Tab-separated table of C-alpha atoms in Angstrom:
chain	number	residue	atom	x	y	z
H	1	MET	CA	0.000	0.000	0.000
H	2	ILE	CA	1.306	3.439	-0.968
H	3	CYS	CA	1.959	5.872	1.886
H	4	TRP	CA	1.240	9.350	0.603
H	5	GLU	CA	3.494	10.815	3.274
H	6	THR	CA	6.410	9.195	1.446
H	7	PRO	CA	8.105	11.754	-0.834
H	8	LEU	CA	7.223	11.540	-4.510
H	9	ALA	CA	10.836	10.805	-5.501
H	10	GLU	CA	10.819	7.714	-3.276
H	11	ARG	CA	7.407	6.536	-4.497
H	12	MET	CA	8.458	6.877	-8.150
H	13	ARG	CA	11.615	4.765	-7.930
H	14	PRO	CA	11.830	2.510	-11.032
H	15	SER	CA	10.921	-1.168	-10.675
H	16	SER	CA	12.626	-2.321	-13.902
H	17	LEU	CA	15.539	-1.355	-16.104
H	18	ASP	CA	13.127	-0.108	-18.760
H	19	GLU	CA	11.630	2.334	-16.244
H	20	TYR	CA	15.036	3.706	-15.316
H	21	VAL	CA	15.473	7.177	-16.801
H	22	GLY	CA	18.770	8.657	-18.002
H	23	HIS	CA	22.403	7.506	-18.155
H	24	SER	CA	21.988	5.751	-21.475
H	25	SER	CA	25.773	5.547	-21.849
H	26	ILE	CA	25.978	2.950	-19.072
H	27	ILE	CA	22.522	1.350	-18.746
H	28	ALA	CA	20.821	1.498	-22.175
H	29	PRO	CA	20.206	-1.795	-24.033
H	30	GLY	CA	23.442	-3.074	-25.508
H	31	THR	CA	25.734	-1.408	-22.985
H	32	ALA	CA	28.167	-3.550	-20.994
H	33	LEU	CA	26.454	-3.024	-17.643
H	34	ARG	CA	22.976	-3.737	-19.047
H	35	SER	CA	24.269	-6.935	-20.675
H	36	HIS	CA	25.834	-8.046	-17.398
H	37	LEU	CA	22.625	-7.460	-15.461
H	38	GLU	CA	20.483	-9.235	-18.033
H	39	ARG	CA	22.750	-12.276	-17.657
H	40	GLY	CA	22.389	-12.124	-13.868
H	41	VAL	CA	25.868	-10.698	-13.222
H	42	VAL	CA	26.510	-7.726	-10.938
H	43	PRO	CA	30.048	-6.295	-11.034
H	44	SER	CA	31.588	-4.931	-7.864
H	45	CYS	CA	31.650	-1.226	-8.562
H	46	ILE	CA	31.428	2.366	-7.394
H	47	LEU	CA	28.668	4.612	-8.732
H	48	TYR	CA	30.108	8.117	-8.689
H	49	GLY	CA	27.900	11.149	-9.212
H	50	PRO	CA	26.065	14.054	-7.589
H	51	PRO	CA	22.955	13.638	-5.407
H	52	GLY	CA	19.584	12.894	-6.951
H	53	VAL	CA	20.751	11.343	-10.219
H	54	GLY	CA	19.589	7.754	-9.633
H	55	LYS	CA	22.541	6.008	-7.962
H	56	THR	CA	20.518	4.310	-5.227
H	57	ALA	CA	17.731	3.406	-7.659
H	58	LEU	CA	20.270	1.743	-9.950
H	59	VAL	CA	21.835	-0.253	-7.093
H	60	ARG	CA	18.439	-1.615	-6.078
H	61	LEU	CA	17.669	-2.513	-9.680
H	62	MET	CA	21.011	-4.330	-9.936
H	63	ALA	CA	19.943	-6.590	-7.091
H	64	SER	CA	16.317	-7.063	-8.119
H	65	VAL	CA	16.819	-7.825	-11.821
H	66	THR	CA	19.530	-10.371	-11.006
H	67	ASP	CA	17.439	-11.892	-8.197
H	68	ARG	CA	20.077	-11.283	-5.532
H	69	GLU	CA	19.638	-10.364	-1.902
H	70	LEU	CA	20.475	-6.760	-1.132
H	71	PHE	CA	22.168	-5.769	2.122
H	72	GLU	CA	22.236	-2.012	2.652
H	73	ILE	CA	24.506	-0.107	4.996
H	74	ASN	CA	25.171	3.611	5.393
H	75	ALA	CA	28.838	4.522	5.626
H	76	VAL	CA	28.115	7.559	7.804
H	77	SER	CA	26.866	5.495	10.750
H	78	ALA	CA	28.315	2.014	10.142
H	79	LYS	CA	30.894	0.433	12.439
H	80	VAL	CA	33.510	-2.183	11.580
H	81	SER	CA	31.551	-4.745	13.624
H	82	GLN	CA	28.475	-4.132	11.472
H	83	LEU	CA	30.550	-4.578	8.327
H	84	ARG	CA	31.876	-7.906	9.554
H	85	GLU	CA	28.362	-9.013	10.443
H	86	LEU	CA	27.195	-8.059	6.937
H	87	ILE	CA	30.053	-10.043	5.386
H	88	ASP	CA	29.296	-13.086	7.588
H	89	GLN	CA	25.650	-12.981	6.505
H	90	GLY	CA	26.707	-12.666	2.889
H	91	GLU	CA	28.974	-15.713	3.165
H	92	LYS	CA	26.121	-17.760	4.671
H	93	VAL	CA	23.745	-16.773	1.873
H	94	LYS	CA	26.354	-17.668	-0.745
H	95	SER	CA	27.066	-21.056	0.860
H	96	MET	CA	23.345	-21.892	0.790
H	97	SER	CA	22.308	-20.415	-2.580
H	98	GLY	CA	25.580	-20.313	-4.486
H	99	ARG	CA	24.962	-16.637	-5.302
H	100	SER	CA	26.702	-13.641	-3.786
H	101	VAL	CA	24.590	-10.943	-2.151
H	102	VAL	CA	24.855	-7.306	-3.190
H	103	ALA	CA	26.379	-5.278	-0.351
H	104	PHE	CA	25.259	-1.700	-0.941
H	105	VAL	CA	27.372	0.887	0.897
H	106	ASP	CA	25.868	4.352	0.539
H	107	GLU	CA	28.360	7.258	0.594
H	108	ILE	CA	31.256	4.824	0.839
H	109	TYR	CA	33.797	7.665	0.941
H	110	HIS	CA	32.859	8.152	4.622
H	111	PHE	CA	34.507	4.820	5.458
H	112	ASN	CA	37.956	5.182	6.999
H	113	LYS	CA	40.888	3.025	5.951
H	114	SER	CA	40.192	0.206	8.446
H	115	GLN	CA	36.541	0.033	7.410
H	116	GLN	CA	37.454	-0.140	3.733
H	117	ASN	CA	40.092	-2.766	4.439
H	118	ALA	CA	37.485	-4.895	6.240
H	119	LEU	CA	35.685	-5.291	2.912
H	120	LEU	CA	38.747	-6.365	0.940
H	121	PRO	CA	38.836	-10.146	1.580
H	122	ALA	CA	35.114	-10.623	0.911
H	123	VAL	CA	35.242	-8.601	-2.299
H	124	GLU	CA	38.404	-10.346	-3.484
H	125	LYS	CA	36.934	-13.834	-2.908
H	126	GLY	CA	33.533	-12.868	-4.310
H	127	ASP	CA	31.700	-13.611	-1.061
H	128	VAL	CA	29.829	-10.352	-1.585
H	129	VAL	CA	29.339	-8.071	-4.561
H	130	LEU	CA	30.236	-4.613	-3.298
H	131	VAL	CA	28.376	-1.701	-4.850
H	132	GLY	CA	29.197	1.656	-3.325
H	133	THR	CA	27.831	5.099	-4.104
H	134	THR	CA	29.684	8.350	-3.625
H	135	THR	CA	29.241	12.019	-4.374
H	136	GLU	CA	32.986	12.587	-3.880
H	137	ASN	CA	35.716	11.617	-6.316
H	138	PRO	CA	36.540	7.956	-5.552
H	139	TRP	CA	40.059	8.299	-6.923
H	140	PHE	CA	40.791	10.643	-4.025
H	141	GLU	CA	38.527	9.212	-1.321
H	142	ILE	CA	38.700	5.416	-1.689
H	143	ASN	CA	41.706	3.258	-0.746
H	144	LYS	CA	43.693	2.315	-3.825
H	145	THR	CA	43.781	-1.330	-2.719
H	146	LEU	CA	39.980	-1.491	-2.603
H	147	LEU	CA	39.538	0.655	-5.692
H	148	SER	CA	41.716	-1.701	-7.744
H	149	ARG	CA	39.077	-4.413	-7.234
H	150	LEU	CA	36.157	-2.248	-8.371
H	151	MET	CA	34.798	-0.683	-11.527
H	152	VAL	CA	34.086	3.050	-11.275
H	153	LEU	CA	30.952	4.098	-13.165
H	154	THR	CA	30.310	7.819	-13.484
H	155	ILE	CA	26.673	8.888	-13.145
H	156	ASP	CA	26.196	12.338	-14.651
H	157	PRO	CA	23.453	14.850	-13.769
H	158	LEU	CA	20.168	14.106	-15.517
H	159	THR	CA	19.439	16.069	-18.676
H	160	GLU	CA	16.495	18.423	-19.066
H	161	GLU	CA	14.769	15.820	-21.250
H	162	ASP	CA	15.314	13.117	-18.608
H	163	LEU	CA	13.754	15.286	-15.916
H	164	VAL	CA	10.745	16.140	-18.094
H	165	VAL	CA	10.149	12.396	-18.641
H	166	LEU	CA	10.340	11.732	-14.881
H	167	MET	CA	7.886	14.508	-14.059
H	168	SER	CA	5.450	13.585	-16.833
H	169	ARG	CA	5.314	10.022	-15.512
H	170	ALA	CA	4.719	11.288	-11.984
H	171	LEU	CA	1.847	13.528	-13.072
H	172	GLU	CA	0.199	10.696	-15.009
H	173	ASP	CA	0.750	7.866	-12.488
H	174	ARG	CA	-2.418	7.458	-10.393
H	175	GLU	CA	-1.007	4.652	-8.242
H	176	LYS	CA	2.333	6.066	-7.074
H	177	GLY	CA	2.441	9.565	-8.494
H	178	LEU	CA	0.214	12.625	-8.681
H	179	GLY	CA	-2.350	11.336	-11.172
H	180	SER	CA	-5.112	11.173	-8.555
H	181	LEU	CA	-4.969	14.970	-8.259
H	182	GLU	CA	-6.316	15.093	-11.843
H	183	LEU	CA	-4.291	18.139	-12.828
H	184	SER	CA	-3.460	19.409	-16.299
H	185	TRP	CA	-0.233	21.261	-16.948
H	186	ASP	CA	1.689	23.393	-19.413
H	187	GLN	CA	4.714	21.623	-20.861
H	188	GLU	CA	6.715	24.806	-20.214
H	189	VAL	CA	6.184	24.221	-16.483
H	190	LEU	CA	8.099	20.950	-16.610
H	191	ARG	CA	10.929	22.577	-18.526
H	192	GLU	CA	11.041	25.444	-16.028
H	193	ILE	CA	11.310	22.984	-13.135
H	194	ALA	CA	13.903	20.915	-15.016
H	195	LEU	CA	16.049	23.993	-15.560
H	196	SER	CA	15.798	24.926	-11.885
H	197	ALA	CA	16.656	21.448	-10.594
H	198	GLY	CA	20.291	21.401	-11.700
H	199	GLY	CA	20.179	17.844	-13.091
H	200	ASP	CA	18.820	16.486	-9.777
H	201	GLY	CA	15.856	14.143	-10.285
H	202	ARG	CA	14.939	14.118	-6.612
H	203	GLN	CA	14.885	17.904	-6.553
H	204	ALA	CA	12.762	18.070	-9.714
H	205	LEU	CA	10.144	15.663	-8.293
H	206	THR	CA	10.182	17.425	-4.929
H	207	ARG	CA	9.547	20.785	-6.584
H	208	LEU	CA	6.846	19.274	-8.800
H	209	GLU	CA	5.030	17.711	-5.846
H	210	TYR	CA	5.178	20.967	-3.880
H	211	LEU	CA	3.716	22.869	-6.829
H	212	ALA	CA	1.054	20.296	-7.714
H	213	ARG	CA	-0.236	20.003	-4.154
H	214	SER	CA	-0.234	23.789	-3.833
H	215	VAL	CA	-2.428	24.082	-6.940
H	216	ALA	CA	-4.753	21.286	-5.783
H	217	ALA	CA	-5.058	22.716	-2.254
H	218	SER	CA	-6.190	26.059	-3.648
H	219	GLY	CA	-8.916	24.380	-5.702
H	220	GLY	CA	-7.084	24.675	-9.013
H	221	SER	CA	-6.912	22.046	-11.720
H	222	HIS	CA	-4.189	23.425	-14.004
H	223	ILE	CA	-0.478	23.987	-13.374
H	224	SER	CA	0.501	27.110	-15.309
H	225	LEU	CA	3.918	28.598	-15.883
H	226	GLU	CA	2.777	31.745	-14.099
H	227	ARG	CA	1.775	29.702	-11.052
H	228	ALA	CA	5.095	27.843	-11.093
H	229	LYS	CA	7.119	31.064	-11.117
H	230	LYS	CA	4.959	32.430	-8.286
H	231	ASP	CA	4.980	29.392	-5.991
H	232	LEU	CA	8.381	27.774	-6.493
H	233	PRO	CA	11.490	28.963	-4.633
H	234	ARG	CA	14.628	30.045	-6.453
H	235	ALA	CA	16.551	27.645	-8.651
H	236	SER	CA	18.643	24.937	-7.065
H	237	VAL	CA	22.327	25.540	-7.745
H	238	ARG	CA	24.493	22.472	-7.194
H	239	HIS	CA	27.546	23.715	-5.314
H	240	ASP	CA	29.139	22.199	-2.249
H	241	LYS	CA	31.823	24.494	-0.863
H	242	GLY	CA	33.717	21.496	0.472
H	243	GLY	CA	33.164	19.050	-2.361
H	244	ASP	CA	33.715	18.334	-6.027
H	245	ASN	CA	31.399	21.068	-7.317
H	246	HIS	CA	33.362	23.671	-5.423
H	247	TYR	CA	36.549	22.627	-7.197
H	248	GLN	CA	34.869	22.125	-10.566
H	249	VAL	CA	33.338	25.605	-10.648
H	250	ILE	CA	36.445	27.432	-9.437
H	251	SER	CA	38.453	25.425	-11.989
H	252	ALA	CA	36.069	26.498	-14.763
H	253	PHE	CA	36.365	30.114	-13.581
H	254	ILE	CA	40.177	30.174	-13.636
H	255	LYS	CA	40.392	28.275	-16.930
H	256	SER	CA	37.969	30.749	-18.516
H	257	ILE	CA	40.245	33.616	-17.420
H	258	ARG	CA	43.253	31.746	-18.821
H	259	GLY	CA	41.376	31.125	-22.053
H	260	SER	CA	40.486	34.839	-22.453
H	261	ASP	CA	36.717	34.225	-22.466
H	262	PRO	CA	35.138	37.120	-20.523
H	263	ASP	CA	31.578	35.791	-20.894
H	264	ALA	CA	32.378	32.378	-19.427
H	265	THR	CA	34.496	34.069	-16.757
H	266	ILE	CA	31.650	36.286	-15.560
H	267	TYR	CA	29.193	33.364	-15.614
H	268	TRP	CA	31.369	31.143	-13.422
H	269	LEU	CA	32.049	34.074	-11.102
H	270	ALA	CA	28.289	34.564	-10.771
H	271	ARG	CA	27.917	30.857	-9.927
H	272	LEU	CA	30.520	31.154	-7.200
H	273	LEU	CA	28.952	34.284	-5.735
H	274	ASP	CA	25.412	32.939	-5.939
H	275	SER	CA	26.417	29.792	-4.065
H	276	GLY	CA	27.762	31.843	-1.163
H	277	GLU	CA	31.420	31.098	-1.891
H	278	ASP	CA	33.846	33.041	0.326
H	279	ILE	CA	34.780	36.202	-1.593
H	280	ARG	CA	38.282	36.081	-0.087
H	281	PHE	CA	38.793	32.653	-1.634
H	282	ILE	CA	37.630	33.934	-5.033
H	283	ALA	CA	39.842	37.020	-4.768
H	284	ARG	CA	42.906	34.943	-3.798
H	285	ARG	CA	42.455	32.742	-6.845
H	286	MET	CA	42.189	35.812	-9.063
H	287	VAL	CA	45.416	37.226	-7.619
H	288	ILE	CA	47.153	33.924	-8.356
H	289	SER	CA	45.741	33.871	-11.893
H	290	ALA	CA	46.937	37.426	-12.488
H	291	ALA	CA	50.506	36.357	-11.706
H	292	GLU	CA	50.382	32.883	-13.247
H	293	ASP	CA	48.304	33.363	-16.384
H	294	VAL	CA	48.576	37.063	-17.272
H	295	GLY	CA	52.021	37.622	-15.843
H	296	LEU	CA	54.258	40.231	-17.431
H	297	ALA	CA	52.089	40.393	-20.533
H	298	ASP	CA	50.159	42.936	-18.448
H	299	PRO	CA	51.798	43.807	-15.097
H	300	MET	CA	48.741	45.912	-14.201
H	301	ALA	CA	46.705	42.710	-13.865
H	302	LEU	CA	48.315	41.769	-10.556
H	303	MET	CA	47.774	45.284	-9.208
H	304	ILE	CA	44.120	45.243	-10.244
H	305	ALA	CA	43.520	41.776	-8.788
H	306	THR	CA	45.214	42.739	-5.522
H	307	SER	CA	43.235	45.981	-5.321
H	308	ALA	CA	40.023	44.068	-6.020
H	309	ALA	CA	40.839	41.615	-3.219
H	310	GLN	CA	41.328	44.476	-0.772
H	311	ALA	CA	38.301	46.458	-1.963
H	312	SER	CA	35.910	43.485	-1.971
H	313	ASP	CA	37.038	42.528	1.532
H	314	MET	CA	36.410	46.118	2.633
H	315	THR	CA	32.914	46.373	1.129
H	316	GLY	CA	31.588	42.809	1.436
H	317	MET	CA	28.605	41.453	-0.478
H	318	PRO	CA	26.550	42.398	-2.388
H	319	GLU	CA	28.746	45.302	-3.560
H	320	ALA	CA	31.839	43.085	-3.784
H	321	ARG	CA	30.286	41.371	-6.810
H	322	ILE	CA	30.835	44.556	-8.839
H	323	ILE	CA	34.470	44.837	-7.841
H	324	LEU	CA	35.250	41.173	-8.429
H	325	GLY	CA	33.339	41.235	-11.717
H	326	GLU	CA	35.366	44.191	-13.007
H	327	ALA	CA	38.657	42.583	-12.030
H	328	ALA	CA	37.661	39.190	-13.485
H	329	LEU	CA	36.747	40.773	-16.819
H	330	TYR	CA	40.060	42.654	-16.877
H	331	LEU	CA	42.003	39.429	-16.288
H	332	ALA	CA	40.022	37.524	-18.911
H	333	SER	CA	40.504	40.263	-21.499
H	334	ALA	CA	44.207	40.867	-20.788
H	335	PRO	CA	47.049	39.426	-22.911
H	336	LYS	CA	48.427	36.227	-21.422
H	337	SER	CA	51.857	34.885	-20.542
H	338	ASN	CA	52.879	32.212	-18.058
H	339	ARG	CA	56.627	32.729	-18.593
H	340	ALA	CA	57.191	34.314	-15.152
H	341	TYR	CA	55.378	31.329	-13.567
H	342	GLU	CA	57.508	28.886	-15.539
H	343	ALA	CA	60.729	30.759	-14.709
H	344	ILE	CA	60.308	30.498	-10.925
H	345	ASN	CA	59.210	26.854	-11.190
H	346	SER	CA	62.271	26.015	-13.283
H	347	ALA	CA	64.649	27.731	-10.868
H	348	ILE	CA	63.087	25.997	-7.847
H	349	SER	CA	63.306	22.661	-9.659
H	350	ASP	CA	67.048	23.163	-10.211
H	351	ILE	CA	67.601	23.989	-6.554
H	352	GLU	CA	65.562	21.021	-5.346
H	353	SER	CA	67.586	18.732	-7.626
H	354	GLY	CA	70.823	19.902	-6.009
H	355	ALA	CA	71.979	22.595	-8.457
H	356	VAL	CA	72.843	25.051	-5.663
H	357	GLN	CA	75.305	27.708	-6.828
H	358	ARG	CA	77.712	29.642	-4.680
H	359	VAL	CA	77.287	33.419	-4.706
H	360	PRO	CA	79.936	34.969	-7.027
H	361	ASP	CA	82.683	36.692	-5.053
H	362	HIS	CA	82.067	40.138	-6.547
H	363	LEU	CA	78.403	40.055	-5.381
H	364	ILE	CA	79.296	39.522	-1.731
H	365	ASN	CA	79.164	42.720	0.305
H	366	GLY	CA	82.642	43.963	1.202
H	367	ASN	CA	84.353	42.244	-1.692
H	368	ARG	CA	85.892	44.107	-4.602
H	369	GLY	CA	84.968	43.760	-8.233
H	370	TYR	CA	81.269	44.632	-8.196
H	371	LEU	CA	80.247	47.095	-10.926
H	372	TYR	CA	77.486	49.514	-9.874
H	373	PRO	CA	75.048	49.619	-12.859
H	374	HIS	CA	73.859	53.184	-12.149
H	375	ASP	CA	77.362	54.465	-12.830
H	376	TYR	CA	77.073	53.357	-16.442
H	377	ARG	CA	75.140	54.566	-19.440
H	378	GLY	CA	71.666	53.115	-19.606
H	379	HIS	CA	72.045	51.972	-15.971
H	380	TRP	CA	73.521	48.690	-17.124
H	381	VAL	CA	76.916	47.085	-17.339
H	382	ALA	CA	77.995	43.641	-18.446
H	383	GLN	CA	78.863	41.400	-15.515
H	384	SER	CA	77.898	37.944	-14.299
H	385	TYR	CA	75.330	37.345	-11.577
H	386	LEU	CA	75.546	33.534	-11.513
H	387	LYS	CA	78.644	31.359	-11.212
H	388	GLU	CA	77.205	29.126	-13.932
H	389	PRO	CA	74.893	31.031	-16.306
H	390	LYS	CA	71.511	29.333	-16.818
H	391	ARG	CA	68.496	30.517	-18.783
H	392	TYR	CA	65.206	30.413	-16.842
H	393	TYR	CA	63.142	33.285	-18.215
H	394	PHE	CA	61.837	33.144	-21.785
H	395	PRO	CA	59.703	36.261	-22.358
H	396	SER	CA	56.784	35.854	-24.717
H	397	ASP	CA	55.848	38.320	-27.450
H	398	SER	CA	52.466	38.953	-25.782
H	399	GLY	CA	51.463	42.432	-24.618
H	400	TYR	CA	53.917	44.327	-22.433
H	401	GLU	CA	56.215	41.310	-22.242
H	402	SER	CA	57.258	41.878	-25.844
H	403	ARG	CA	58.769	45.170	-24.653
H	404	VAL	CA	60.490	43.330	-21.809
H	405	LEU	CA	62.025	40.940	-24.353
H	406	ALA	CA	63.217	43.797	-26.562
H	407	ARG	CA	64.909	45.480	-23.599
H	408	LEU	CA	66.627	42.289	-22.425
H	409	LYS	CA	67.838	41.603	-25.971
H	410	ARG	CA	69.697	44.911	-25.887
H	411	PHE	CA	71.514	43.854	-22.711
H	412	TRP	CA	72.049	40.106	-22.804
H	413	ARG	CA	73.363	37.999	-25.648
H	414	ARG	CA	71.460	34.934	-24.427
H	415	PHE	CA	68.168	36.768	-25.018
H	416	ARG	CA	69.250	37.648	-28.561
H	417	GLU	CA	70.580	34.228	-29.426
H	418	GLY	CA	67.794	32.208	-27.834
H	419	SER	CA	64.684	34.250	-27.250
H	420	GLN	CA	62.315	31.276	-27.553
H	421	LYS	CA	61.668	28.596	-24.942
H	422	ASP	CA	62.938	25.776	-27.121
H	423	SER	CA	66.245	27.481	-27.941
């Protein structure tokens, strides 16, 4: 019997592979995983993806369509003793039926090293089929020894079309869904909800149920786009300041600056600000980008980024968005050079590898032989500053740095004879 207090997303979980929506690259007919399941085989694996995209639903289908027992455990609250008990039960089932149970560990990245190690023997011998789900990158969060025994399947956010299919089914389903409310709807409503759900099926169904029940409670029979915009809260933006999305969005922001795309830059900045990201963190990354990616192609970039960091910290949000936006657009539009970044990295690499030079005698205070450049025409005089000359800096011909290269060519033969990096 259906409990109507159960959330719509839970009630609408698929009961067969054909009902499962989305992720055609891994579960559509003809794919490797689908073929395995149809032959009764479940691979030990990790399902990696954001919340609400069907990981748990897929695990349960894996067990049901292959007619295997499913043991579920939550990594947040599980103890090693519970894991061992689960493994013992799995071994007993296998000894009696000849088939391994599916051990479903939700949010497996919460397991510490000893907990993960407790699973190793059972997985290696096939006493249990381990299927874990995680919203965090398994290559960083799961022990390499355990990971080497598992397949990692990436579950991407659901597409707009996937979400529209899910919601249409829910509105039509009289047994588990919202069909008994006998509502009609504009197709644009479903697309509006899909856009606001950020690829999260659970969020889309939750928002749909909230809207549908609101319409029904007020005596209405039609879900209009106007009603949806009035009743639904703001769009759901997927961004966890401590998780993968945090790093993915800041990475997209910095790479857009590096790639000189001001439109993408301002979009990703808006995403960061809208999610409540710390403006000091954003400003620090912009300062780093100014030095690393713009460099001496435009020395003003570092000054502007540093000023923006100070000014945004002084004003706070919401005004800081204007300051950070201006600075981000400047960095994205500026000429680019990473030659200063490469120069310091190359020098540090030499030192770390043992190439430590002694200071030339004439550069040591109190010693004779040092030539004071300001006493000479052009404030320069030929003399050595390293015991063993080594080229680290290769100016580009981008922006202001082309002028830097021209000046150094006038002074140093090595910049005339080998001005390019590969010389």
